[in-house]
Amino acid sequence: EDEDLPKGLRQLKLPPDKTSNSNKILQFQRNRTTRIKLDRKSLNFTPSCEFTGREAVSAVTRAQSQVCKQRIVNVTCLNQQGLLYPERIQSLCPHSPGFIDKPVSLGCFKDDKTLRILSGYYHVFKGNNSPERCAFLCLQSGYLYAGTEYSVECFCGMEKPSQLKRLPDSSCNMKCSGNPKYSCGGYLTINVFWTGIQKFKAQEARNTSIDGENEKPVRIAYLLTVNGRASRQVKRLINILYHPSHLFYIHVDARQDYLYREMLEVEKSCKTNNIKVARGENLRHASIWGGASLLTTLLKSAQQMLAHHHHWDFLVNLSESDFPIKNNVQLTQFLSLNKGMNFVKSHGREVQRFITKQGLDKTFVECETRMWRIGDRKLPDGIQIDGGSDWVALSRDFVEYVANPNPDTLVTDLLKVFKYTLLPAESFFHTVLRNSKFCNTYIDNNLHVTNWKRKLGCKCQYKAVVDWCGCSPNDFKLEDFSRIRNTIDRNLFFARKFESIIDQRIIDRVEEWLYSENLNKTINAKGYDAYWQSLYHAADLSPLTDDAQLTVSNSLARLIFHKLNVNYKDVRLLETTAYFKQNQFVGILILAEVTLQQQTVQQKRIESLVYPRHNFSTSREWLGKIQSLCVNTDYDQKEKTFRNLIGSIGPYSYPVLSYEFDIGITTPQNLSILWVDPYGRLAEVNYIQLEEMTLTGYVKPQFNEHLVVGTWHLFLVADSLLVAKMNFLVTPLAYWKNKKIDPEKAKEVNNASVDSYHITEEINKKWSHLLNSVNFYERTTHMTDNEIKINSNLDQWIDKLVQKHYEIDKICNVNDTELKLQKCINTYWSSLSPDTKADINNLC
Ligand code: UDX
């Protein structure tokens, strides 16, 4: 379960196109034998070939821009003409021709003091000179950690040799096969790598090998590919990994303005010049999940890292959600003992099964930040395909080889294949390793523990960016700590995934465990049990902020100054931040400033802590039976939580209800959920059946595409009794694509009057009694009133609604002497107060 196995679960059924041609595609999906044709009229270019492939036609039809359509067409045509991929690639691995790899789990052994090998590979050579030649290679030791004594046994014949040859370093296999003294003739070759198992023994040996023989500890180059807004977590990661002898190269997804600015600050604060951020169009990529661009990112970054004056021996790639589970000394020692080796994790399945699951036998084209599946392909002959996880630790020599700007034929040809491959970083390095002269340095261990929970993580959650159903590992939580602690004797140095907004306690726990000598300092550091994550920053251009979030944040900024009775001209929202304390979400922080009306130059800047109100009540009989009931957007099925921390819902949002009932509840229990719009009209009814095992879950109502703005109501009915009710806001929008909305657009967006919902008369009748007994505020207003509000008083209208759904609790003062408020820097909840774990100022 902890292995980083292939992500590709199954093919995503291609969606029908909504704009044109939809019938044809639907029809085709129903009847696979029907041929469909490309609608040439939708193209402003002439396709270079005739093509009818279902997947390619679907991709061209779904793509929006002509550039992307043309790219899909060109690649499809090249593939059809057999010009896209090399037919055959020559492997450069000395063992290579025609060998079959079979993972084995037994067979490498010594007495129980010195050797335990967990897995190895059994290579069967089918040479010209029969009988069969076999080689047995144990590449991974579960106790390599203590691996200072490498011994090699190379012998011929079926019997074990009496004498053991010891070789001083880990490249024994190469020496064995290269050096005539140890070379293996005959038809059976066994090379066993093993290591001293007892830690103290290893320690002694390590000292001899490092100090005694003047071996320098290796230097590590970390390649951090980061995305999202968890800048404080990335800083914490850098803090814990930092050592002056290591290099940190940070690639921020090209679309993430905020994280990029934050990382530039990290780079600036480090005078020693060993933290470097990728800059410019050539070096920054929109590295979408599973995209070909992720491989480009890794290779281009590797080239920059090789060119950096800071010399390094190993490249280790990590993301924003990785965290170490051994300390820096342990990792450095381990890699020092394994200099020249390459650590990658293989799938451990039958190769063909891996290829199919991973979609390696399909051509994918990346454009419009999406991986389009365009059809089948034949993988080149002559090489061994391998893959698994894209988290790796590669030796400098291998990186120089694989990322060389003028690569040899093997790499050039493999790059042609992997340019059109889904999740290329999960197979490219493995495949190059296996087929190059580095094949003997392959170690089937990527030093990572991955928290796979496939039932949760394989929900096809990336279908918005790839034509495939992928999986993602889950975040570790505190209760998983024993799993991490149990890796103590294994050569595992990192774990993924961690997210402070999901569980910060596990990150704290791991850090306390790794650096127990600093325990007091760590846990007493300022801001230790708090976490802040940015939701919005005024300098962000990309990605676009959700307009509902922007509307609510701006409204809150106005309401805060209003509460302070400050006479202002203009309120500017600077930042919106989610604030967590003791691992609980507390509320939203709004950082804003005003220019005072009297003095045009003077500005007041404040930060305020705001709580979303939970307008929720239950009947007396049901008190305590409902743990939570929440309507919000961006429900993450994997972590079973909403990602929209401010909870803003706009007219174009897709609200979801999540529920959690108490285990004491009588089951089975049938519940009806009534969604009622601000005018008291029944918009949707959902039914859930609570069973003993399904007390938590979520419901996605099917609404019209455009929601009516105002306060919505949700009723929970059990046995025709109203047991709980709550309301939520669908906010009118004051922004459209992040710009102030113009009156015309505002009218269209905020004044939707839905003629009818898809509720039958019968159902309406069934619930009318209940609905008539409730007083709906908006029922008393007329649609035309809204028009007035939209035209002249949009902000006031929004503020009035927002006030009902959010509570402004505390305010601190950033830069003002007149306001009698606590200074934010001394206010524990403020995003401006100290946060030592994410403070990189004294790092280097
Ligand atoms: C899983 C696997 O664990 C991983 O090996 C594989 O690369 C993708 O699938 P998952 O958690 O789903 O991981 O992906 P995530 O860690 O979110 O993203 C993988 C990498 O791509 C990270 O470095 C992330 O920063 C980067 N990424 C992701 C981007 O740069 N931009 C994006 O839009 C998404």
PDB file of C-alpha atoms in Angstrom, residues 5 22 74 92-93 125 143 152 161 171 174 189 247 257 328 333 444 457 533 629 649 694 729 768 792 803 806 828 831:
ATOM      1  CA  LEU A   5       2.093   2.495  -7.983  1.00  0.00           C
ATOM      2  CA  SER A  22     -22.445  16.375 -29.915  1.00  0.00           C
ATOM      3  CA  ASN A  74      -0.832  17.309 -36.744  1.00  0.00           C
ATOM      4  CA  LEU A  92      22.542   0.283 -24.342  1.00  0.00           C
ATOM      5  CA  CYS A  93      22.369  -1.836 -21.221  1.00  0.00           C
ATOM      6  CA  PHE A 125      19.307 -13.998 -20.630  1.00  0.00           C
ATOM      7  CA  TYR A 143      18.373  -2.575   5.353  1.00  0.00           C
ATOM      8  CA  VAL A 152      29.788  -9.109  -3.886  1.00  0.00           C
ATOM      9  CA  PRO A 161      31.431 -20.316  -3.970  1.00  0.00           C
ATOM     10  CA  SER A 171      29.452  -0.287  -7.611  1.00  0.00           C
ATOM     11  CA  MET A 174      29.711  -3.076 -12.413  1.00  0.00           C
ATOM     12  CA  THR A 189      25.751 -15.605 -12.611  1.00  0.00           C
ATOM     13  CA  LEU A 247      21.250  23.248  -3.406  1.00  0.00           C
ATOM     14  CA  ASP A 257       1.805  34.264  -9.091  1.00  0.00           C
ATOM     15  CA  ASN A 328      19.442  15.383   7.169  1.00  0.00           C
ATOM     16  CA  GLN A 333      25.051   9.334   5.078  1.00  0.00           C
ATOM     17  CA  ASP A 444      14.063  -0.202  -6.836  1.00  0.00           C
ATOM     18  CA  GLY A 457      -7.814   8.609  -4.113  1.00  0.00           C
ATOM     19  CA  GLN A 533      -2.785  29.909   4.120  1.00  0.00           C
ATOM     20  CA  LEU A 629     -24.108  19.811   7.985  1.00  0.00           C
ATOM     21  CA  ILE A 649     -20.995  30.587  -3.292  1.00  0.00           C
ATOM     22  CA  THR A 694     -22.708   5.508   5.960  1.00  0.00           C
ATOM     23  CA  LEU A 729     -25.769  32.620   0.790  1.00  0.00           C
ATOM     24  CA  SER A 768     -46.063  22.853   0.077  1.00  0.00           C
ATOM     25  CA  SER A 792     -27.242  51.816  -7.986  1.00  0.00           C
ATOM     26  CA  GLN A 803     -23.291  40.597   7.139  1.00  0.00           C
ATOM     27  CA  TYR A 806     -20.211  36.315   8.312  1.00  0.00           C
ATOM     28  CA  TYR A 828      -1.542  35.917  17.805  1.00  0.00           C
ATOM     29  CA  SER A 831      -1.004  36.796   9.479  1.00  0.00           C
TER      30      SER A 831
END
